[in-house]
Amino acid sequence: MNEKNDKKLCCCALPAGDCEYTPQHDDDRELAQLAKALGHPARVTILRLLMARSECICGEICDQIPLAQSTISQHLKMMKEAGIIQGEVDGSRICYCVNRTVLARLKALIGQL
């Protein structure tokens, strides 16, 4: 038999939902969730912008990144759901800031690799 034929397919090659892998550690799941929330260059840029200020308003983020406001809002939503950033309603605007506790946890999880 050919060596290629002897190898099993990685679960990544299976259709979504067919992967039966379960992380052995909760830390692995947490790290994967946080990494996914930063898995786009625009989200990394947004994080850098927010870290450079104590807080930021979505409109100001849109002025710094050449993407549609709706696209930036989707990136912010994903980061907020993961807990990396926090948003607070201020009138008709939402002020965002970095959740430094979660960011410190992300750094610790990466350090454990």
mmCIF file of C-alpha atoms in Angstrom:
data_model
loop_
_atom_site.group_PDB
_atom_site.id
_atom_site.type_symbol
_atom_site.label_atom_id
_atom_site.label_comp_id
_atom_site.label_asym_id
_atom_site.label_seq_id
_atom_site.Cartn_x
_atom_site.Cartn_y
_atom_site.Cartn_z
ATOM 1 C CA MET A 1 0.000 0.000 0.000
ATOM 2 C CA ASN A 2 1.051 3.542 -0.708
ATOM 3 C CA GLU A 3 2.091 5.668 2.319
ATOM 4 C CA LYS A 4 -0.545 8.255 1.401
ATOM 5 C CA ASN A 5 -3.276 5.633 1.594
ATOM 6 C CA ASP A 6 -2.124 4.455 5.043
ATOM 7 C CA LYS A 7 -2.584 7.866 6.641
ATOM 8 C CA LYS A 8 -5.912 8.772 8.212
ATOM 9 C CA LEU A 9 -7.555 12.040 7.332
ATOM 10 C CA CYS A 10 -7.289 14.772 9.906
ATOM 11 C CA CYS A 11 -10.632 15.796 11.354
ATOM 12 C CA CYS A 12 -10.059 19.178 9.676
ATOM 13 C CA ALA A 13 -10.719 17.449 6.347
ATOM 14 C CA LEU A 14 -14.165 16.306 7.483
ATOM 15 C CA PRO A 15 -17.347 18.310 6.903
ATOM 16 C CA ALA A 16 -18.218 20.762 9.664
ATOM 17 C CA GLY A 17 -19.736 19.015 12.660
ATOM 18 C CA ASP A 18 -18.159 15.626 11.892
ATOM 19 C CA CYS A 19 -15.036 16.184 13.960
ATOM 20 C CA GLU A 20 -15.181 14.179 17.182
ATOM 21 C CA TYR A 21 -12.108 15.741 18.768
ATOM 22 C CA THR A 22 -12.639 16.997 22.299
ATOM 23 C CA PRO A 23 -9.875 19.027 23.945
ATOM 24 C CA GLN A 24 -8.394 17.359 27.009
ATOM 25 C CA HIS A 25 -7.937 20.682 28.771
ATOM 26 C CA ASP A 26 -10.350 23.595 29.184
ATOM 27 C CA ASP A 27 -7.375 25.881 28.570
ATOM 28 C CA ASP A 28 -7.101 24.523 25.015
ATOM 29 C CA ARG A 29 -10.705 25.422 24.260
ATOM 30 C CA GLU A 30 -10.276 28.876 25.817
ATOM 31 C CA LEU A 31 -7.086 29.577 23.876
ATOM 32 C CA ALA A 32 -8.688 28.450 20.617
ATOM 33 C CA GLN A 33 -11.700 30.723 21.199
ATOM 34 C CA LEU A 34 -9.517 33.752 21.952
ATOM 35 C CA ALA A 35 -7.187 33.021 19.037
ATOM 36 C CA LYS A 36 -10.157 32.746 16.688
ATOM 37 C CA ALA A 37 -11.400 36.145 17.882
ATOM 38 C CA LEU A 38 -8.034 37.611 16.838
ATOM 39 C CA GLY A 39 -7.759 35.480 13.709
ATOM 40 C CA HIS A 40 -8.163 38.345 11.253
ATOM 41 C CA PRO A 41 -5.671 41.162 10.629
ATOM 42 C CA ALA A 42 -8.399 43.807 10.993
ATOM 43 C CA ARG A 43 -9.223 42.524 14.491
ATOM 44 C CA VAL A 44 -5.560 42.657 15.470
ATOM 45 C CA THR A 45 -5.429 46.242 14.189
ATOM 46 C CA ILE A 46 -8.557 47.120 16.157
ATOM 47 C CA LEU A 47 -6.992 45.631 19.291
ATOM 48 C CA ARG A 48 -3.850 47.710 18.764
ATOM 49 C CA LEU A 49 -5.939 50.868 18.301
ATOM 50 C CA LEU A 50 -7.900 50.202 21.474
ATOM 51 C CA MET A 51 -4.765 49.405 23.464
ATOM 52 C CA ALA A 52 -3.285 52.763 22.455
ATOM 53 C CA ARG A 53 -6.255 54.586 24.050
ATOM 54 C CA SER A 54 -8.262 54.210 27.218
ATOM 55 C CA GLU A 55 -11.414 53.900 25.106
ATOM 56 C CA CYS A 56 -12.510 54.384 21.530
ATOM 57 C CA ILE A 57 -15.735 55.021 19.655
ATOM 58 C CA CYS A 58 -16.655 52.901 16.647
ATOM 59 C CA GLY A 59 -16.616 55.908 14.309
ATOM 60 C CA GLU A 60 -13.007 56.630 15.264
ATOM 61 C CA ILE A 61 -12.067 53.030 14.524
ATOM 62 C CA CYS A 62 -13.710 53.360 11.111
ATOM 63 C CA ASP A 63 -11.572 56.446 10.451
ATOM 64 C CA GLN A 64 -8.411 54.397 11.089
ATOM 65 C CA ILE A 65 -9.236 51.218 9.147
ATOM 66 C CA PRO A 66 -10.287 51.303 5.476
ATOM 67 C CA LEU A 67 -13.271 48.963 5.886
ATOM 68 C CA ALA A 68 -17.004 49.541 5.854
ATOM 69 C CA GLN A 69 -18.545 50.449 9.198
ATOM 70 C CA SER A 70 -20.710 47.313 9.058
ATOM 71 C CA THR A 71 -17.613 45.136 8.584
ATOM 72 C CA ILE A 72 -15.854 46.784 11.512
ATOM 73 C CA SER A 73 -18.988 46.300 13.612
ATOM 74 C CA GLN A 74 -18.906 42.570 12.842
ATOM 75 C CA HIS A 75 -15.243 42.382 13.889
ATOM 76 C CA LEU A 76 -16.038 44.278 17.099
ATOM 77 C CA LYS A 77 -18.955 41.939 17.807
ATOM 78 C CA MET A 78 -16.765 38.853 17.475
ATOM 79 C CA MET A 79 -14.091 40.319 19.750
ATOM 80 C CA LYS A 80 -16.719 41.378 22.289
ATOM 81 C CA GLU A 81 -18.330 37.914 22.312
ATOM 82 C CA ALA A 82 -14.919 36.401 23.096
ATOM 83 C CA GLY A 83 -14.460 38.909 25.904
ATOM 84 C CA ILE A 84 -11.334 40.534 24.468
ATOM 85 C CA ILE A 85 -13.051 43.909 24.349
ATOM 86 C CA GLN A 86 -15.912 45.534 26.199
ATOM 87 C CA GLY A 87 -18.467 47.956 24.830
ATOM 88 C CA GLU A 88 -20.480 50.524 26.714
ATOM 89 C CA VAL A 89 -23.399 52.492 25.292
ATOM 90 C CA ASP A 90 -22.799 56.239 25.495
ATOM 91 C CA GLY A 91 -25.882 57.921 24.067
ATOM 92 C CA SER A 92 -26.117 56.866 20.417
ATOM 93 C CA ARG A 93 -22.519 55.644 20.362
ATOM 94 C CA ILE A 94 -20.739 52.614 21.747
ATOM 95 C CA CYS A 95 -17.404 53.146 23.457
ATOM 96 C CA TYR A 96 -15.057 50.160 23.265
ATOM 97 C CA CYS A 97 -12.063 49.298 25.411
ATOM 98 C CA VAL A 98 -9.742 46.331 25.867
ATOM 99 C CA ASN A 99 -10.594 43.852 28.596
ATOM 100 C CA ARG A 100 -7.123 43.765 30.123
ATOM 101 C CA THR A 101 -7.974 40.757 32.319
ATOM 102 C CA VAL A 102 -8.857 38.630 29.293
ATOM 103 C CA LEU A 103 -5.839 39.919 27.381
ATOM 104 C CA ALA A 104 -3.567 38.915 30.293
ATOM 105 C CA ARG A 105 -5.225 35.475 30.288
ATOM 106 C CA LEU A 106 -4.570 35.133 26.540
ATOM 107 C CA LYS A 107 -0.907 35.988 27.079
ATOM 108 C CA ALA A 108 -0.685 33.389 29.869
ATOM 109 C CA LEU A 109 -2.316 30.701 27.700
ATOM 110 C CA ILE A 110 0.084 31.413 24.844
ATOM 111 C CA GLY A 111 2.977 31.293 27.288
ATOM 112 C CA GLN A 112 1.929 27.768 28.302
ATOM 113 C CA LEU A 113 2.346 26.394 24.763
#
